[in-house]
mmCIF file with all atom_site columns, N, CA and C in Angstrom:
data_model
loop_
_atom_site.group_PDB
_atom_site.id
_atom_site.type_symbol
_atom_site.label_atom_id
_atom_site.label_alt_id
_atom_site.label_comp_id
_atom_site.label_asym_id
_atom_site.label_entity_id
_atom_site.label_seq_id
_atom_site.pdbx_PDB_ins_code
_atom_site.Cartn_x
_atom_site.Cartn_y
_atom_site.Cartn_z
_atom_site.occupancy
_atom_site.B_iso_or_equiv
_atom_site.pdbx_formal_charge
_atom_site.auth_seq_id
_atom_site.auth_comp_id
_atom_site.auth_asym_id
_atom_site.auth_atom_id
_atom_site.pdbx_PDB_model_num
ATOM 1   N N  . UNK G 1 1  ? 0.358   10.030 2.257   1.00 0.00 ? 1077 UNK G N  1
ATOM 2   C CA . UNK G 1 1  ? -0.659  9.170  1.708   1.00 0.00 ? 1077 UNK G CA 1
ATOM 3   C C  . UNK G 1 1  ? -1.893  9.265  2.599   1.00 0.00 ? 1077 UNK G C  1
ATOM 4   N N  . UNK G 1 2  ? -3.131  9.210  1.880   1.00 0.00 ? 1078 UNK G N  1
ATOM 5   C CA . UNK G 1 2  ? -4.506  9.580  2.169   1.00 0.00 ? 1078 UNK G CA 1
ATOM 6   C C  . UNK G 1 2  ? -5.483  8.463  1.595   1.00 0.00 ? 1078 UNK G C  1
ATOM 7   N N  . UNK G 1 3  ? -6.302  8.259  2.702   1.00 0.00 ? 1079 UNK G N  1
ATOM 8   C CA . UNK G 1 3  ? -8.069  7.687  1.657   1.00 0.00 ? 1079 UNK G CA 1
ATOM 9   C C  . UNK G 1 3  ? -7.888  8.369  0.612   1.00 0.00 ? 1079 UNK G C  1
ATOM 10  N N  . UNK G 1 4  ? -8.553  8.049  -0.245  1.00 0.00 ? 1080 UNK G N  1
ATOM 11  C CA . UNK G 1 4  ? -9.037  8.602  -1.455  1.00 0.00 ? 1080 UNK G CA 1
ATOM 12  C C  . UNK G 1 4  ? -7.786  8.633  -2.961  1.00 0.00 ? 1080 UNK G C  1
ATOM 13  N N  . UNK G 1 5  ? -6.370  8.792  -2.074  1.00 0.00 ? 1081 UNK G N  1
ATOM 14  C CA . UNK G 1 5  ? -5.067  8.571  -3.316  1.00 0.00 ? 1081 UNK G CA 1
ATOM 15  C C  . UNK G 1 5  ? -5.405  7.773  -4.066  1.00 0.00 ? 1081 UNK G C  1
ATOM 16  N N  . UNK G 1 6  ? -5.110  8.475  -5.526  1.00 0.00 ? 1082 UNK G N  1
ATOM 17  C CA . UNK G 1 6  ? -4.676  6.972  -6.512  1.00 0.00 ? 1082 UNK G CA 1
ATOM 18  C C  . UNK G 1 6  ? -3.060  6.854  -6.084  1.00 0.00 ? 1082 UNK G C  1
ATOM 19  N N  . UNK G 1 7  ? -2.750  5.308  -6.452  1.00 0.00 ? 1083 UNK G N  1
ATOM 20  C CA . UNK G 1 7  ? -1.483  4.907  -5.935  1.00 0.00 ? 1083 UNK G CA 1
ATOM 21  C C  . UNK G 1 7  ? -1.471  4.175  -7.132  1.00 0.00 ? 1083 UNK G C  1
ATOM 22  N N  . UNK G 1 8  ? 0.152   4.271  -7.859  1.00 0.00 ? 1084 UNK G N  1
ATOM 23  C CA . UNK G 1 8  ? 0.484   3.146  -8.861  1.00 0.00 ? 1084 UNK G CA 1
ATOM 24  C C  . UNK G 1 8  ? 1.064   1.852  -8.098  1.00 0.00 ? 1084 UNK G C  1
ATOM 25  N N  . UNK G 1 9  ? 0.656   0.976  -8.551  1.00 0.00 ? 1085 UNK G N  1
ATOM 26  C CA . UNK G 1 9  ? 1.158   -0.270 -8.037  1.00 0.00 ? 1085 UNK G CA 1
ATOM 27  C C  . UNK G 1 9  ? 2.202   -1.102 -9.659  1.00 0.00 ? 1085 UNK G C  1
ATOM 28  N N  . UNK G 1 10 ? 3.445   -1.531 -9.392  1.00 0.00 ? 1086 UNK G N  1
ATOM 29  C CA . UNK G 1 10 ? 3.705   -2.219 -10.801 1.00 0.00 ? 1086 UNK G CA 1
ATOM 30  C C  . UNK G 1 10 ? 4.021   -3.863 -9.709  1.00 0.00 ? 1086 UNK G C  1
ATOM 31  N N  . UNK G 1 11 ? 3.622   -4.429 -10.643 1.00 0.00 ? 1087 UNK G N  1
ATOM 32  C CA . UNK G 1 11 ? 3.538   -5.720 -10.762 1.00 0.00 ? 1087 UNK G CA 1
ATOM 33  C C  . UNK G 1 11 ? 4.563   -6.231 -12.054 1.00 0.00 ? 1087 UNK G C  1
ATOM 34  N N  . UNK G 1 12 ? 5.016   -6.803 -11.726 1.00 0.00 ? 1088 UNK G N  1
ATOM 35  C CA . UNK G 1 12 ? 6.025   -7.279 -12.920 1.00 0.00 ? 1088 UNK G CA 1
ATOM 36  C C  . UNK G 1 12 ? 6.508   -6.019 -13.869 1.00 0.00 ? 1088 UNK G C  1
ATOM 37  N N  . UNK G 1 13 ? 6.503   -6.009 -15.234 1.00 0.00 ? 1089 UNK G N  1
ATOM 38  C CA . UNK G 1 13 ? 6.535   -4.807 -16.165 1.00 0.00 ? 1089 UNK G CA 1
ATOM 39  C C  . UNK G 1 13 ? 5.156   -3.655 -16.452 1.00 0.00 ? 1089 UNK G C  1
ATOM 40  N N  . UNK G 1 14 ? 3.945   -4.439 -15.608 1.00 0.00 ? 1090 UNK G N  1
ATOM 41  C CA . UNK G 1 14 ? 2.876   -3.511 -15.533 1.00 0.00 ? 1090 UNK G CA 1
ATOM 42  C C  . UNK G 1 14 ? 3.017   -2.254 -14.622 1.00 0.00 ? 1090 UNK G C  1
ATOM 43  N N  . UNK G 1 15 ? 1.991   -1.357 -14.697 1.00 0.00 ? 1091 UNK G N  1
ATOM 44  C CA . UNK G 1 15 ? 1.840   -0.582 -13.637 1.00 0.00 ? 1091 UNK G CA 1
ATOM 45  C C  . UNK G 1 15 ? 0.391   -0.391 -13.668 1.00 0.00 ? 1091 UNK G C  1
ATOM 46  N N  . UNK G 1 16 ? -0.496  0.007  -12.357 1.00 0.00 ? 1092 UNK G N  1
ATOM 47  C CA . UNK G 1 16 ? -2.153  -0.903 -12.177 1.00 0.00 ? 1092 UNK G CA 1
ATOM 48  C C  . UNK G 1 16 ? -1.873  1.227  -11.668 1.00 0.00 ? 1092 UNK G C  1
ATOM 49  N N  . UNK G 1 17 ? -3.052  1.238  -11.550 1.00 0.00 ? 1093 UNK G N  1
ATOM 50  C CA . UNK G 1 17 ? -3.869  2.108  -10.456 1.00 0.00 ? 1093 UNK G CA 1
ATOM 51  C C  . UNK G 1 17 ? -4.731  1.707  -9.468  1.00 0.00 ? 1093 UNK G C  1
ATOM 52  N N  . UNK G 1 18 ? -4.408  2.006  -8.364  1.00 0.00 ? 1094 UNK G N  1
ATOM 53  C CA . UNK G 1 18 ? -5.459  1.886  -7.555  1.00 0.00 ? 1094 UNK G CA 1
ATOM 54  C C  . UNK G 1 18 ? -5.587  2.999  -6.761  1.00 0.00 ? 1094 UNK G C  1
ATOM 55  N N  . UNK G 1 19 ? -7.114  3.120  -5.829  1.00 0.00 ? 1095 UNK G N  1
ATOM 56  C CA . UNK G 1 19 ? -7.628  3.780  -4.818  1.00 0.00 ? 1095 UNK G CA 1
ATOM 57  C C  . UNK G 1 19 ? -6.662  3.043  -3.498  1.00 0.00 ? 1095 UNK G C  1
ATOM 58  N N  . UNK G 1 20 ? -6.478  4.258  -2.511  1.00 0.00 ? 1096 UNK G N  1
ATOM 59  C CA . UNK G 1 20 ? -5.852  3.980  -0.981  1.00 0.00 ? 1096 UNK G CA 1
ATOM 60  C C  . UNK G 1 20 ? -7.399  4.152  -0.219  1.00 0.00 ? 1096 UNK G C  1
ATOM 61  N N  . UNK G 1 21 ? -7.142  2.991  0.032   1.00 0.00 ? 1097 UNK G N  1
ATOM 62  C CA . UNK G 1 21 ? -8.649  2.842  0.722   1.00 0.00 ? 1097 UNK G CA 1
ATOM 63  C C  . UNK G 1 21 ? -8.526  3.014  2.473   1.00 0.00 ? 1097 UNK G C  1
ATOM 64  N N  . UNK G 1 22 ? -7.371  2.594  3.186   1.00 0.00 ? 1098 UNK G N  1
ATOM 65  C CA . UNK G 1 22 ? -6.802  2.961  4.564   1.00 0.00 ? 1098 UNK G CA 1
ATOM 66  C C  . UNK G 1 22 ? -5.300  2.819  4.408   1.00 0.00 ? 1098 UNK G C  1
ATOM 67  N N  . UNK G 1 23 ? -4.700  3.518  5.364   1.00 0.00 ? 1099 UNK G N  1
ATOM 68  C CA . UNK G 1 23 ? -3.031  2.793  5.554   1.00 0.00 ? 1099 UNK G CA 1
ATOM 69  C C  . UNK G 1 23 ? -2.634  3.008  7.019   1.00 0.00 ? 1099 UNK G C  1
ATOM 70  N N  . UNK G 1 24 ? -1.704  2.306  7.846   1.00 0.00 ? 1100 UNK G N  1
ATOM 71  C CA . UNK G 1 24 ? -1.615  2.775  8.679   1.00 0.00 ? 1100 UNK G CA 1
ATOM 72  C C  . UNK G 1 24 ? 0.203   2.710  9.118   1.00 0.00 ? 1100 UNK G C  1
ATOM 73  N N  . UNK G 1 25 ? 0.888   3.126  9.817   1.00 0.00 ? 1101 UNK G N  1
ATOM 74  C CA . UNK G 1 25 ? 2.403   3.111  9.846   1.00 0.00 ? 1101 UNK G CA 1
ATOM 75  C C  . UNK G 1 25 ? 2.538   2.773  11.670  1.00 0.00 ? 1101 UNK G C  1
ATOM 76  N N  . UNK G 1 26 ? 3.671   1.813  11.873  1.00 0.00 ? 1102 UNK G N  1
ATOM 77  C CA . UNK G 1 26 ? 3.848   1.492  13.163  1.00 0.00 ? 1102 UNK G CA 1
ATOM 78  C C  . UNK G 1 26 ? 5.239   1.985  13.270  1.00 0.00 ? 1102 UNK G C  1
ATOM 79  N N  . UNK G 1 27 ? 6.096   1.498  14.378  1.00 0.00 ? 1103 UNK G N  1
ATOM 80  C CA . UNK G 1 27 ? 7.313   1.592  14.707  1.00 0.00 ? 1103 UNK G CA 1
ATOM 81  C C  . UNK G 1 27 ? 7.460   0.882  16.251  1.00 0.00 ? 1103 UNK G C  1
ATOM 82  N N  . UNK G 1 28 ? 8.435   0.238  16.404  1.00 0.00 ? 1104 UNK G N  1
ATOM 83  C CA . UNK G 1 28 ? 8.804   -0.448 17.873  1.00 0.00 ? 1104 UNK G CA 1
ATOM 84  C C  . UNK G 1 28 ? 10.737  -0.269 17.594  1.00 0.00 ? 1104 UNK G C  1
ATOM 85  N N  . UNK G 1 29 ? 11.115  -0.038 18.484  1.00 0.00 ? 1105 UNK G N  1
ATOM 86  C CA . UNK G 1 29 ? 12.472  -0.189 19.011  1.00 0.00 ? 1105 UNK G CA 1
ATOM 87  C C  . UNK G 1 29 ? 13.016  -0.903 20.048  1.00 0.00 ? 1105 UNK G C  1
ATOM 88  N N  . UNK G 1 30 ? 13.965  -1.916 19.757  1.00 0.00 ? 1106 UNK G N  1
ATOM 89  C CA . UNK G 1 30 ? 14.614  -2.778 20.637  1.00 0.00 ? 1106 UNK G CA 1
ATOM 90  C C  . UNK G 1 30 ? 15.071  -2.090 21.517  1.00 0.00 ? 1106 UNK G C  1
ATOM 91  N N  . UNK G 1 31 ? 14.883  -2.797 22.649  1.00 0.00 ? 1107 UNK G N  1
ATOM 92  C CA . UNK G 1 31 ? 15.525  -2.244 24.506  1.00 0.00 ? 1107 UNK G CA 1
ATOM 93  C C  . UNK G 1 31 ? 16.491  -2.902 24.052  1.00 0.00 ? 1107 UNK G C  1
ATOM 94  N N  . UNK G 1 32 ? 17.297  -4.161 23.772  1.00 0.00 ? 1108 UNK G N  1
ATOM 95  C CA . UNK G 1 32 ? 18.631  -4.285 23.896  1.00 0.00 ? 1108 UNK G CA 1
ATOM 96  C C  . UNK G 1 32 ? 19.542  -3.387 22.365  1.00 0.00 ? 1108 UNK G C  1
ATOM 97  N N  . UNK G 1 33 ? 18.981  -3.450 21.446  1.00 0.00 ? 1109 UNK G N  1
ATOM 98  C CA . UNK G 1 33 ? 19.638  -2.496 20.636  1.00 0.00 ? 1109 UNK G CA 1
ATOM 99  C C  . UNK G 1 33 ? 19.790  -1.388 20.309  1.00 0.00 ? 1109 UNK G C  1
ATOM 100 N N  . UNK G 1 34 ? 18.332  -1.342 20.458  1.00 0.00 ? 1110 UNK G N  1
ATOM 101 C CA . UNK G 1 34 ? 18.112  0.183  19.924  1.00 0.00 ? 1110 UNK G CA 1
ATOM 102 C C  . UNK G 1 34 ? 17.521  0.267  18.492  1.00 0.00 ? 1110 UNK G C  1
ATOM 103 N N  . UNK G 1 35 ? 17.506  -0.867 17.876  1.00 0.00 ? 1111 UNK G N  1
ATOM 104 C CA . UNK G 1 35 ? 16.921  -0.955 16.654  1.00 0.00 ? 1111 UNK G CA 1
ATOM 105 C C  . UNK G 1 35 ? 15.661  -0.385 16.348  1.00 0.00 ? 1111 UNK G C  1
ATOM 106 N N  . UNK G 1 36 ? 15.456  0.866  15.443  1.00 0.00 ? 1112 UNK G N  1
ATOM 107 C CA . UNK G 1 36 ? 14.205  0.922  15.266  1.00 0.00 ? 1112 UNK G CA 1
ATOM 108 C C  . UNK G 1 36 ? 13.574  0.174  14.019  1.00 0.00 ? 1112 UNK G C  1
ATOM 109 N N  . UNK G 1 37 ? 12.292  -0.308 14.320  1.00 0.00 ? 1113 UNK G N  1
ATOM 110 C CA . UNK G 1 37 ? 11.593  -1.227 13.103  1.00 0.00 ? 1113 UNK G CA 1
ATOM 111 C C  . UNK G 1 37 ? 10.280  -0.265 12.467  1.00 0.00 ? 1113 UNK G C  1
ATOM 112 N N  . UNK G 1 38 ? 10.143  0.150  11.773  1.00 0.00 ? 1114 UNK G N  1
ATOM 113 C CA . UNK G 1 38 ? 8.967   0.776  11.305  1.00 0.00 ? 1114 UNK G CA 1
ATOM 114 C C  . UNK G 1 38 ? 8.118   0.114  9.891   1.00 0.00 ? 1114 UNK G C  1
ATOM 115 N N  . UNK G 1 39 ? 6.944   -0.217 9.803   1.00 0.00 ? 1115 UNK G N  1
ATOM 116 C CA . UNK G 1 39 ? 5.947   -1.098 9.481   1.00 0.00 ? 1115 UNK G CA 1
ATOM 117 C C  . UNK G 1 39 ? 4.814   -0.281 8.688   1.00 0.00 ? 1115 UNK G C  1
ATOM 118 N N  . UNK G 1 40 ? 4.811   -0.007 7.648   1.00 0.00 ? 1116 UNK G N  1
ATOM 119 C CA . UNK G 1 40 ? 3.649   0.626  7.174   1.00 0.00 ? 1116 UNK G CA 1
ATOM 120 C C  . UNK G 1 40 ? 2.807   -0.429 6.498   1.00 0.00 ? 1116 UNK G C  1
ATOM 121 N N  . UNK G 1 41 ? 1.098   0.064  6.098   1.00 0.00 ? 1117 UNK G N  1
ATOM 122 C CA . UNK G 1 41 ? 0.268   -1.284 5.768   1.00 0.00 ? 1117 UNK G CA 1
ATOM 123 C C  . UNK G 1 41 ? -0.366  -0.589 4.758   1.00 0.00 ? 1117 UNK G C  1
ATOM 124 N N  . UNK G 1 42 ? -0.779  -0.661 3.651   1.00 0.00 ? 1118 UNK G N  1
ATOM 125 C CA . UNK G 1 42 ? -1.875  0.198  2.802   1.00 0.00 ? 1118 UNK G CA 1
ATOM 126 C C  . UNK G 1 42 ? -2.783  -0.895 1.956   1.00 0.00 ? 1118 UNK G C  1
ATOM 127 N N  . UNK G 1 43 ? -4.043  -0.610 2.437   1.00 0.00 ? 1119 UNK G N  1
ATOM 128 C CA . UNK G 1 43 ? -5.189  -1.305 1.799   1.00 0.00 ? 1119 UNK G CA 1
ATOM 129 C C  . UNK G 1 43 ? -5.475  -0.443 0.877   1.00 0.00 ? 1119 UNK G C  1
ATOM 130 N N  . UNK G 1 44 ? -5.842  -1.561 -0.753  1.00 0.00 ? 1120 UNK G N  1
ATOM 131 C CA . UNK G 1 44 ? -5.699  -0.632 -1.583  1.00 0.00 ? 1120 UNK G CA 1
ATOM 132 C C  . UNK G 1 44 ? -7.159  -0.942 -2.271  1.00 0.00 ? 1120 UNK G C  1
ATOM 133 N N  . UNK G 1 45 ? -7.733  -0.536 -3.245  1.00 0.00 ? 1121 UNK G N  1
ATOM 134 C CA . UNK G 1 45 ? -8.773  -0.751 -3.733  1.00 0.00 ? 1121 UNK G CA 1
ATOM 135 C C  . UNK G 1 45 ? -8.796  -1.517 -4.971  1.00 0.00 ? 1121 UNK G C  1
ATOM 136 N N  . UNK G 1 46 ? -9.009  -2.628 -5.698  1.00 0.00 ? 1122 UNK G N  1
ATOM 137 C CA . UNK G 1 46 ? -8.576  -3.020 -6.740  1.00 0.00 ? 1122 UNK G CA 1
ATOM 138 C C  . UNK G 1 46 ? -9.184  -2.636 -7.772  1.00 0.00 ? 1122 UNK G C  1
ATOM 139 N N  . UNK G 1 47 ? -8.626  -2.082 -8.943  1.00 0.00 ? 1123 UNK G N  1
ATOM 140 C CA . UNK G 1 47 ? -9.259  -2.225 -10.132 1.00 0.00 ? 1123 UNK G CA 1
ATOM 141 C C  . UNK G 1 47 ? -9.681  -3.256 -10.964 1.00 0.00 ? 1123 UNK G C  1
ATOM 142 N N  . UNK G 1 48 ? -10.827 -4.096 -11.310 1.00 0.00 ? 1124 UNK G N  1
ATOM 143 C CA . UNK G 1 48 ? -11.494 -4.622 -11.885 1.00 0.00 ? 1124 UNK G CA 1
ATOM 144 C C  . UNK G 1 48 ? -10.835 -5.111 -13.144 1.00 0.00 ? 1124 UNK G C  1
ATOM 145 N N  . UNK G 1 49 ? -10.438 -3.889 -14.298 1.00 0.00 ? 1125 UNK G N  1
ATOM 146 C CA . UNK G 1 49 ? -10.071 -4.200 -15.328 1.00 0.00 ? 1125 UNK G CA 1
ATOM 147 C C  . UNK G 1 49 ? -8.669  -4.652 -15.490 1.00 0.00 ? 1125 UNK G C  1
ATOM 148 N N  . UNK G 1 50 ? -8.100  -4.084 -14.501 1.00 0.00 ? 1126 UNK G N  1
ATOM 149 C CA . UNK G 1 50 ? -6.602  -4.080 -13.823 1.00 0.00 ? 1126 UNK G CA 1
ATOM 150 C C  . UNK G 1 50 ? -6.412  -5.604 -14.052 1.00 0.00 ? 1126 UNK G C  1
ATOM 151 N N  . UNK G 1 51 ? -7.133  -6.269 -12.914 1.00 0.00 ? 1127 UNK G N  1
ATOM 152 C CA . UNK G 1 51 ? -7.288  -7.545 -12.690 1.00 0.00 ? 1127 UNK G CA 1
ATOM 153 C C  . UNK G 1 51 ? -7.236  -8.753 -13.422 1.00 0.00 ? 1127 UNK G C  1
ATOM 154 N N  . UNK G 1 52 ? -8.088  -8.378 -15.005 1.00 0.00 ? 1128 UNK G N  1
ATOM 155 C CA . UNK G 1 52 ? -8.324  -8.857 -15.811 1.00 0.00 ? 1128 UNK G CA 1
ATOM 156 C C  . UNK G 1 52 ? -9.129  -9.834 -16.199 1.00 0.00 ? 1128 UNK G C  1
ATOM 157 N N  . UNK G 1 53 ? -10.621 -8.770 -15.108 1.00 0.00 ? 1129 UNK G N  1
ATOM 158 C CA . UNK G 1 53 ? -12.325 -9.029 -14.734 1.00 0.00 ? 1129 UNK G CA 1
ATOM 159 C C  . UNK G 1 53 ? -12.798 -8.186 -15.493 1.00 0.00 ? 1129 UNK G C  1
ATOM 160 N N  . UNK G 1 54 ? -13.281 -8.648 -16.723 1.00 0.00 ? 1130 UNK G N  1
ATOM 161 C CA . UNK G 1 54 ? -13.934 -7.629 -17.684 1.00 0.00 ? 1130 UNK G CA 1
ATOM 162 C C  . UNK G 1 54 ? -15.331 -7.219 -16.903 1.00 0.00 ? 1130 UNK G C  1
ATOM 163 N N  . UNK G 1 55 ? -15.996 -6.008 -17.031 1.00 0.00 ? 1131 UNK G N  1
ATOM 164 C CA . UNK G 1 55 ? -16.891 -5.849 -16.220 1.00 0.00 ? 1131 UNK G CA 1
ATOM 165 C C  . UNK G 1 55 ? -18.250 -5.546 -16.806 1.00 0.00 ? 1131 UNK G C  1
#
């Protein structure tokens, strides 16, 4: 995933389009377990009509 992707998003029985406007992915692992946790974030761009903001 990239700026500029369209990405489907579904919401209930819909499915939207949007622009990937940034994303970014983390990860931390527990010293007593060992657990790894990994965290991704994606800001997306909203569509207008999507929304159901006539324009």
């Amino acid at each position: 995933m990239r700026p500029g992707m369209l990405i489907g998003v579904r919401k209930g029985a819909e499915v939207f389009k949007s622009v990937c406007e940034a994303w970014s992915i983390s990860a931390t692992v527990s010293e007593s377990t060992g657990q790894v946790t990994v965290n991704q974030t994606v800001n997306l761009l909203r569509n207008k009509a999507a929304s159901g903001v006539s324009a």
